[in-house]
Amino acid sequence: MTCRGSDNFGLAGIGALVLLLVVGCGAHAAQPNAPAASPTPRASASSVQHRPITTDLKTRRRVLLGYSVDHRRITAYEVGDPDSSRRVLVVGCIHGNERAGVAIARALTRVSPTQDVDLWIVPMLNPDGAAAGTRTNARGVDLNRNFPYQWRRNGSRGSLTYPGPRAGSEPETRLAIALMNKVRPSLAIWYHQALGVVDNSQGPRALERRYAADVQMSLRKLTDYPGSAVGQEDHRFGPTAFVVELPGGALSTAAVHRHEQAILDLAGHLPPG
Ligand SMILES: [Zn+2]
């Protein structure tokens, strides 16, 4: 299979593709030469029993999900407790010319959450679009119209919202679906720009309101487009996913911190179990 072959990505693939595993709360040195993590994260506890870690085993690891059309890496980070039932997915960028959320996602990879949560973070789902400064991926497909749920033909290549020749036609979309299906998020946040509002839609409305208050942004009902990532998630896992439309331009350090803290706040308000 070529480097573009993400079709075989799955549960076993994630375990085999672990690049980096740090056990503890971030206070320990990285183990770049460590063997691939066990598929069951707690199984690695025996190797660190002698270390003065906290009572909760925490993971901070980087996972290569696969490659974009132009062979750029697409990476996820898992931070927190892999056994937590509060599973939060954060995607910093799906439209390549809407990149402000990447700073939030990257900041989140460095936190050491005190609450019971398993964070899955994808800073950049569309690296080809980001490199080219385009909304679409390298084949001109709007990834946020390429997901299977309610996918429909609409326009042709060259259109900013071209949904691709078929549902899930793009490797970036398939990687996201495989990750969703593995993580089964209890909450997911997908960042866009540049409307400057939190989506008040089919997602988890109480959490949307809470997020908007935390970051001092207004709520607005946005259109639920066919083939969107949040539509896919909400269809598959119930009302768990929502969009945050950041304002235009880059975020200030203070704004990045507010969003990072809002995510952790929401995670702490997810029902346990
Ligand atoms: Zn967008």
Coordinates of C-alpha atoms and ligand atoms in Angstrom, one line a residue:
M1 CA 0.0 0.0 0.0
T2 CA 1.3 3.4 -0.7
C3 CA 1.7 6.1 1.8
R4 CA -1.7 7.4 0.9
G5 CA -3.3 4.1 2.0
S6 CA -5.1 5.0 5.2
D7 CA -7.9 2.6 4.5
N8 CA -6.5 -0.1 6.7
F9 CA -6.2 2.2 9.7
G10 CA -8.0 0.9 12.7
L11 CA -7.7 0.0 16.3
A12 CA -4.6 -2.2 15.9
G13 CA -3.1 0.5 13.7
I14 CA -3.2 3.1 16.4
G15 CA -1.4 0.9 18.9
A16 CA 1.3 0.1 16.4
L17 CA 1.9 3.6 15.3
V18 CA 2.7 5.1 18.7
L19 CA 5.7 7.3 18.3
L20 CA 6.1 8.6 21.8
L21 CA 4.9 7.6 25.2
V22 CA 5.4 9.4 28.4
V23 CA 3.9 8.0 31.5
G24 CA 3.3 10.3 34.4
C25 CA 2.3 13.9 34.6
G26 CA 4.7 15.3 32.1
A27 CA 7.5 15.5 34.7
H28 CA 9.5 12.6 33.3
A29 CA 11.8 12.5 30.4
A30 CA 10.4 11.4 27.1
Q31 CA 11.3 7.9 26.0
P32 CA 11.8 8.3 22.2
N33 CA 13.4 4.9 21.9
A34 CA 10.7 3.1 23.9
P35 CA 9.0 0.2 22.2
A36 CA 5.5 0.7 20.9
A37 CA 3.0 1.0 23.7
S38 CA 0.9 -1.8 24.7
P39 CA -2.7 -1.6 23.2
T40 CA -3.8 -1.6 26.9
P41 CA -2.2 1.5 28.4
R42 CA -2.4 0.2 32.0
A43 CA -0.2 -2.7 31.0
S44 CA 2.7 -0.4 30.9
A45 CA 2.3 0.5 34.5
S46 CA 4.7 -2.3 35.6
S47 CA 7.6 -0.5 34.0
V48 CA 7.1 2.6 36.0
Q49 CA 6.1 1.3 39.4
H50 CA 9.3 2.4 41.0
R51 CA 8.8 6.0 39.9
P52 CA 7.3 8.6 42.2
I53 CA 4.3 9.3 40.0
T54 CA 0.8 10.4 41.1
T55 CA -1.7 7.8 41.9
D56 CA -3.5 8.3 38.6
L57 CA -1.6 6.9 35.7
K58 CA -1.6 9.5 33.0
T59 CA -0.6 9.3 29.4
R60 CA 0.9 11.8 27.0
R61 CA 1.6 10.2 23.7
R62 CA 1.7 11.1 20.0
V63 CA 0.1 8.9 17.5
L64 CA 0.6 9.0 13.7
L65 CA -2.8 8.6 12.2
G66 CA -1.7 8.5 8.6
Y67 CA -0.9 10.7 5.7
S68 CA -2.6 13.4 3.7
V69 CA -3.0 13.3 -0.1
D70 CA 0.4 14.9 -0.5
H71 CA 2.0 12.6 2.1
R72 CA 2.1 15.0 5.0
R73 CA 1.8 13.5 8.5
I74 CA -1.5 13.7 10.3
T75 CA -0.9 13.3 14.0
A76 CA -3.0 12.9 17.1
Y77 CA -2.0 13.4 20.7
E78 CA -3.6 11.5 23.6
V79 CA -3.3 13.3 27.0
G80 CA -4.9 12.2 30.3
D81 CA -6.2 8.9 31.5
P82 CA -6.8 6.4 28.7
D83 CA -9.3 4.6 30.9
S84 CA -11.5 7.6 31.5
S85 CA -15.0 7.5 30.2
R86 CA -14.8 11.3 29.5
R87 CA -13.3 11.2 26.1
V88 CA -12.8 14.6 24.4
L89 CA -11.7 15.0 20.8
V90 CA -10.4 18.4 19.7
V91 CA -9.6 19.2 16.0
G92 CA -7.7 22.4 15.5
C93 CA -8.0 22.8 11.7
I94 CA -10.0 21.1 9.0
H95 CA -10.2 24.0 6.6
G96 CA -6.7 24.8 5.6
N97 CA -7.1 28.6 5.6
E98 CA -8.7 28.6 9.0
R99 CA -5.8 27.8 11.2
A100 CA -6.3 29.8 14.5
G101 CA -7.5 26.7 16.3
V102 CA -4.2 25.0 15.9
A103 CA -2.7 27.1 18.6
I104 CA -5.5 26.0 21.0
A105 CA -4.9 22.3 20.1
R106 CA -1.2 22.6 20.5
A107 CA -1.6 24.3 23.9
L108 CA -3.9 21.5 24.9
T109 CA -1.3 18.8 24.1
R110 CA 0.9 20.4 26.9
V111 CA -1.6 20.4 29.7
S112 CA -1.6 18.0 32.6
P113 CA -5.3 17.7 33.3
T114 CA -6.3 17.3 36.9
Q115 CA -9.7 16.0 36.1
D116 CA -10.7 12.5 35.0
V117 CA -10.5 12.9 31.2
D118 CA -9.0 11.3 28.1
L119 CA -8.1 14.0 25.6
W120 CA -7.5 13.2 21.9
I121 CA -6.1 16.2 20.0
V122 CA -5.6 16.6 16.3
P123 CA -4.0 20.0 15.7
M124 CA -4.0 19.7 11.9
L125 CA -6.3 17.5 9.9
N126 CA -5.7 19.2 6.6
P127 CA -2.0 19.9 6.3
D128 CA -2.0 20.1 2.5
G129 CA -4.7 22.8 2.6
A130 CA -2.8 24.7 5.3
A131 CA 0.5 24.5 3.3
A132 CA -1.3 25.9 0.3
G133 CA -3.5 28.3 2.2
T134 CA -6.7 26.8 0.8
R135 CA -9.9 25.7 2.5
T136 CA -9.9 22.4 0.6
N137 CA -7.4 19.5 0.6
A138 CA -4.8 18.9 -2.2
R139 CA -7.5 17.4 -4.4
G140 CA -9.8 20.4 -4.0
V141 CA -12.2 18.6 -1.7
D142 CA -13.9 20.4 1.2
L143 CA -13.2 17.8 3.9
N144 CA -16.1 19.2 6.0
R145 CA -18.5 18.1 3.3
N146 CA -16.8 14.7 2.7
F147 CA -18.1 12.7 5.7
P148 CA -20.6 10.0 5.0
Y149 CA -23.6 11.2 7.0
Q150 CA -25.9 12.9 4.6
W151 CA -23.2 13.3 2.1
R152 CA -24.5 14.6 -1.2
R153 CA -23.1 15.7 -4.6
N154 CA -22.7 19.4 -4.8
G155 CA -20.8 21.2 -7.5
S156 CA -17.5 20.2 -9.0
R157 CA -13.8 20.4 -8.3
G158 CA -13.0 24.1 -8.0
S159 CA -15.9 24.8 -5.9
L160 CA -15.0 25.8 -2.3
T161 CA -17.5 23.3 -1.0
Y162 CA -16.8 20.5 -3.4
P163 CA -17.7 17.4 -1.3
G164 CA -15.6 15.0 -3.3
P165 CA -16.6 12.3 -5.8
R166 CA -18.1 10.1 -3.0
A167 CA -18.5 10.0 0.7
G168 CA -15.2 9.5 2.5
S169 CA -13.2 9.7 -0.7
E170 CA -10.3 11.6 1.0
P171 CA -7.7 10.0 3.2
E172 CA -7.9 12.9 5.7
T173 CA -11.6 12.2 6.2
R174 CA -11.1 8.5 6.6
L175 CA -8.4 9.1 9.2
A176 CA -10.8 11.3 11.2
I177 CA -13.6 8.7 10.9
A178 CA -11.3 5.9 12.1
L179 CA -10.2 8.1 15.1
M180 CA -13.8 9.0 16.0
N181 CA -14.7 5.3 15.9
K182 CA -11.8 4.4 18.1
V183 CA -12.3 7.2 20.6
R184 CA -16.1 7.3 20.6
P185 CA -16.0 10.9 21.9
S186 CA -18.3 12.1 24.6
L187 CA -17.4 15.6 23.5
A188 CA -15.8 16.9 20.3
I189 CA -14.9 20.4 19.3
W190 CA -14.0 21.4 15.8
Y191 CA -12.4 24.8 15.2
H192 CA -13.2 27.0 12.2
Q193 CA -13.0 30.7 11.3
A194 CA -13.9 33.5 11.1
L195 CA -17.5 34.1 12.3
G196 CA -16.5 34.6 15.9
V197 CA -19.3 32.5 17.4
V198 CA -19.9 29.2 19.1
D199 CA -22.3 27.0 17.2
N200 CA -25.6 26.5 18.9
S201 CA -26.8 23.6 16.9
Q202 CA -27.6 19.9 17.1
G203 CA -24.7 19.3 19.4
P204 CA -24.5 19.2 23.2
R205 CA -26.4 22.5 23.9
A206 CA -25.6 22.9 27.6
L207 CA -21.9 22.4 26.9
E208 CA -22.1 24.8 23.9
R209 CA -23.5 27.5 26.2
R210 CA -21.0 26.8 28.8
Y211 CA -18.1 27.0 26.3
A212 CA -19.4 30.3 24.9
A213 CA -19.6 31.8 28.4
D214 CA -16.2 30.6 29.3
V215 CA -14.5 32.2 26.3
Q216 CA -16.8 35.2 26.2
M217 CA -18.2 34.5 22.7
S218 CA -21.8 34.6 21.5
L219 CA -23.8 31.6 20.5
R220 CA -25.4 31.4 17.0
K221 CA -27.2 28.6 15.2
L222 CA -25.1 27.7 12.2
T223 CA -26.3 25.7 9.2
D224 CA -25.8 21.9 9.6
Y225 CA -24.2 21.1 6.2
P226 CA -24.4 17.7 4.6
G227 CA -21.2 15.6 5.0
S228 CA -19.9 17.6 7.9
A229 CA -17.6 16.3 10.6
V230 CA -19.9 17.3 13.5
G231 CA -22.9 15.9 11.6
Q232 CA -21.1 12.6 11.3
E233 CA -20.2 12.6 15.0
D234 CA -23.6 13.6 16.3
H235 CA -25.2 10.9 14.0
R236 CA -22.9 8.2 15.2
F237 CA -22.5 9.1 18.9
G238 CA -25.4 11.4 19.8
P239 CA -25.2 15.1 20.4
T240 CA -21.6 15.3 21.3
A241 CA -19.9 17.6 18.8
F242 CA -20.0 21.3 18.0
V243 CA -18.2 23.9 16.0
V244 CA -16.3 26.9 17.3
E245 CA -16.0 29.6 14.7
L246 CA -13.0 31.6 16.0
P247 CA -12.6 35.3 14.9
G248 CA -10.3 36.1 12.0
G249 CA -6.6 36.2 12.4
A250 CA -4.4 34.6 15.0
L251 CA -5.5 34.3 18.6
S252 CA -3.8 36.2 21.4
T253 CA -2.0 34.1 24.1
A254 CA -4.7 35.0 26.5
A255 CA -7.4 33.9 24.1
V256 CA -5.6 30.6 23.5
H257 CA -5.5 30.1 27.3
R258 CA -9.2 30.9 27.6
H259 CA -10.1 28.3 25.0
E260 CA -7.8 25.7 26.5
Q261 CA -9.3 26.2 30.0
A262 CA -12.8 26.1 28.5
I263 CA -12.2 22.7 27.0
L264 CA -10.9 21.4 30.4
D265 CA -13.9 23.0 32.1
L266 CA -16.3 21.2 29.8
A267 CA -14.4 18.0 30.2
G268 CA -14.9 18.3 34.0
H269 CA -18.7 18.7 33.5
L270 CA -19.2 15.6 31.4
P271 CA -21.1 12.9 33.1
P272 CA -18.9 10.1 34.4
G273 CA -19.4 6.6 33.1
Ligands
ZN1 ZN -14.4 26.2 8.2

